Amino acid sequence: MPSAPESKLSNRSSVLAPDAVLQNRYRIVRQLGRGGMGAVYEAIDLRLDAVVALKETFSVDEVLRRQFEQEARLLAQLHHPALPRVSDYFTEGDRAFLVMQFIAGVDLAEIIVTQPGPFPRSQVIAWADQLLDALMY
């Protein structure tokens, strides 16, 4: 998919601060990652007392926002062990968010940095098997 033109993305540099509450429901714990199109946060769903992940889009273009909402609707219908479950979509101010299942674990980038050599073939095959199973689904 081609990247969106720069003018279609917000130049948002403000990170949601820990303890910020969105929708009177989701309390930010920390930022997990950030890329050119958005950011992902760990949060607590105060209503359900559950840890969730919030995915934010940086897009300010209405067409891209609708695609983000469509992504939320599509992902909410998927039920696969290798895919996080999407449970909510909302906007707050000029920001749009997906709420999804939080999957704890070590980031793959950290694993790669700390790996002293090539990964064992069996581990790579297991990862590829999970990925391909999700893609086939």
Tab-separated table of C-alpha atoms in Angstrom:
chain	number	residue	atom	x	y	z
A	1	MET	CA	0.000	0.000	0.000
A	2	PRO	CA	1.534	3.358	-0.933
A	3	SER	CA	2.254	5.675	1.926
A	4	ALA	CA	-0.041	8.635	2.488
A	5	PRO	CA	1.225	12.017	1.384
A	6	GLU	CA	2.833	14.010	4.208
A	7	SER	CA	0.012	16.560	4.045
A	8	LYS	CA	-2.478	13.839	4.984
A	9	LEU	CA	-0.683	13.050	8.235
A	10	SER	CA	-0.702	15.110	11.373
A	11	ASN	CA	2.725	16.226	12.516
A	12	ARG	CA	1.747	15.044	15.970
A	13	SER	CA	4.643	15.058	18.349
A	14	SER	CA	2.568	14.907	21.504
A	15	VAL	CA	2.727	11.529	23.136
A	16	LEU	CA	-0.183	10.614	25.370
A	17	ALA	CA	1.121	10.953	28.916
A	18	PRO	CA	0.920	8.131	31.433
A	19	ASP	CA	-2.290	8.388	33.489
A	20	ALA	CA	-4.120	10.318	30.724
A	21	VAL	CA	-7.674	8.974	30.484
A	22	LEU	CA	-9.508	8.681	27.157
A	23	GLN	CA	-13.283	8.274	26.845
A	24	ASN	CA	-13.502	8.247	30.657
A	25	ARG	CA	-12.450	4.632	30.297
A	26	TYR	CA	-8.892	3.996	29.055
A	27	ARG	CA	-5.976	5.084	31.282
A	28	ILE	CA	-2.638	5.278	29.465
A	29	VAL	CA	0.181	3.276	31.049
A	30	ARG	CA	2.968	3.820	28.483
A	31	GLN	CA	3.751	4.139	24.801
A	32	LEU	CA	4.740	0.782	23.293
A	33	GLY	CA	5.795	1.925	19.850
A	34	ARG	CA	5.569	4.632	17.255
A	35	GLY	CA	5.880	4.782	13.487
A	36	GLY	CA	5.153	7.145	10.659
A	37	MET	CA	1.425	6.372	10.573
A	38	GLY	CA	0.648	6.056	14.280
A	39	ALA	CA	1.490	4.967	17.794
A	40	VAL	CA	0.507	2.118	20.109
A	41	TYR	CA	-0.044	2.464	23.859
A	42	GLU	CA	-0.549	0.098	26.741
A	43	ALA	CA	-3.631	1.161	28.702
A	44	ILE	CA	-6.012	-0.021	31.411
A	45	ASP	CA	-9.697	-0.390	30.599
A	46	LEU	CA	-11.094	1.105	33.806
A	47	ARG	CA	-14.552	-0.336	33.215
A	48	LEU	CA	-13.346	-3.938	32.835
A	49	ASP	CA	-10.090	-3.636	34.823
A	50	ALA	CA	-8.199	-5.157	31.907
A	51	VAL	CA	-4.966	-4.295	30.114
A	52	VAL	CA	-5.528	-3.263	26.475
A	53	ALA	CA	-3.519	-1.850	23.596
A	54	LEU	CA	-4.611	1.429	21.986
A	55	LYS	CA	-3.551	1.993	18.376
A	56	GLU	CA	-3.676	5.639	17.309
A	57	THR	CA	-3.614	6.872	13.720
A	58	PHE	CA	-1.834	10.124	12.906
A	59	SER	CA	-3.934	10.667	9.792
A	60	VAL	CA	-6.015	13.839	9.560
A	61	ASP	CA	-7.421	12.954	6.121
A	62	GLU	CA	-11.104	11.997	6.309
A	63	VAL	CA	-10.737	9.163	3.767
A	64	LEU	CA	-7.848	7.629	5.723
A	65	ARG	CA	-9.821	8.041	8.966
A	66	ARG	CA	-12.733	6.119	7.450
A	67	GLN	CA	-10.286	3.396	6.355
A	68	PHE	CA	-8.972	3.238	9.935
A	69	GLU	CA	-12.539	2.799	11.213
A	70	GLN	CA	-13.163	0.154	8.545
A	71	GLU	CA	-9.992	-1.629	9.719
A	72	ALA	CA	-11.428	-1.654	13.260
A	73	ARG	CA	-14.720	-3.146	12.060
A	74	LEU	CA	-12.954	-5.806	9.997
A	75	LEU	CA	-10.498	-6.784	12.739
A	76	ALA	CA	-13.312	-6.994	15.297
A	77	GLN	CA	-14.807	-9.820	13.205
A	78	LEU	CA	-11.604	-11.886	13.114
A	79	HIS	CA	-11.036	-14.620	15.677
A	80	HIS	CA	-7.612	-16.212	15.378
A	81	PRO	CA	-5.062	-17.045	18.109
A	82	ALA	CA	-2.267	-15.198	16.265
A	83	LEU	CA	-4.265	-11.965	15.855
A	84	PRO	CA	-5.145	-9.471	18.605
A	85	ARG	CA	-8.877	-9.031	19.125
A	86	VAL	CA	-10.225	-5.527	18.435
A	87	SER	CA	-12.942	-4.505	20.902
A	88	ASP	CA	-13.553	-0.789	20.305
A	89	TYR	CA	-12.970	2.164	18.013
A	90	PHE	CA	-13.344	5.818	19.038
A	91	THR	CA	-12.255	9.340	18.295
A	92	GLU	CA	-11.292	11.928	20.849
A	93	GLY	CA	-10.601	15.429	19.638
A	94	ASP	CA	-8.630	15.044	16.405
A	95	ARG	CA	-7.322	11.611	17.402
A	96	ALA	CA	-8.703	8.204	16.354
A	97	PHE	CA	-8.020	4.932	18.200
A	98	LEU	CA	-8.515	1.177	17.953
A	99	VAL	CA	-8.756	-0.711	21.239
A	100	MET	CA	-7.342	-4.195	21.015
A	101	GLN	CA	-6.191	-7.120	23.062
A	102	PHE	CA	-2.842	-6.489	24.747
A	103	ILE	CA	-0.381	-9.299	24.132
A	104	ALA	CA	2.478	-9.207	26.620
A	105	GLY	CA	5.926	-10.290	25.613
A	106	VAL	CA	9.333	-9.213	24.478
A	107	ASP	CA	9.462	-7.088	21.331
A	108	LEU	CA	10.895	-8.951	18.325
A	109	ALA	CA	13.380	-6.103	17.707
A	110	GLU	CA	14.759	-6.635	21.241
A	111	ILE	CA	15.009	-10.386	20.663
A	112	ILE	CA	16.947	-9.821	17.429
A	113	VAL	CA	19.400	-7.434	19.121
A	114	THR	CA	20.107	-9.840	21.981
A	115	GLN	CA	20.325	-12.984	19.838
A	116	PRO	CA	24.025	-13.973	19.699
A	117	GLY	CA	23.735	-15.580	16.262
A	118	PRO	CA	21.218	-16.981	13.838
A	119	PHE	CA	17.928	-18.132	15.314
A	120	PRO	CA	17.435	-21.879	15.538
A	121	ARG	CA	15.720	-23.198	12.423
A	122	SER	CA	12.913	-24.776	14.490
A	123	GLN	CA	12.104	-21.404	16.102
A	124	VAL	CA	11.989	-19.595	12.748
A	125	ILE	CA	9.761	-22.321	11.298
A	126	ALA	CA	7.407	-22.058	14.295
A	127	TRP	CA	7.151	-18.267	13.872
A	128	ALA	CA	6.614	-18.595	10.116
A	129	ASP	CA	3.965	-21.265	10.680
A	130	GLN	CA	2.003	-18.961	13.019
A	131	LEU	CA	2.330	-16.038	10.614
A	132	LEU	CA	1.278	-18.036	7.576
A	133	ASP	CA	-1.645	-19.573	9.462
A	134	ALA	CA	-2.896	-16.070	10.348
A	135	LEU	CA	-2.428	-14.872	6.753
A	136	MET	CA	-4.322	-17.869	5.383
A	137	TYR	CA	-7.120	-17.212	7.858
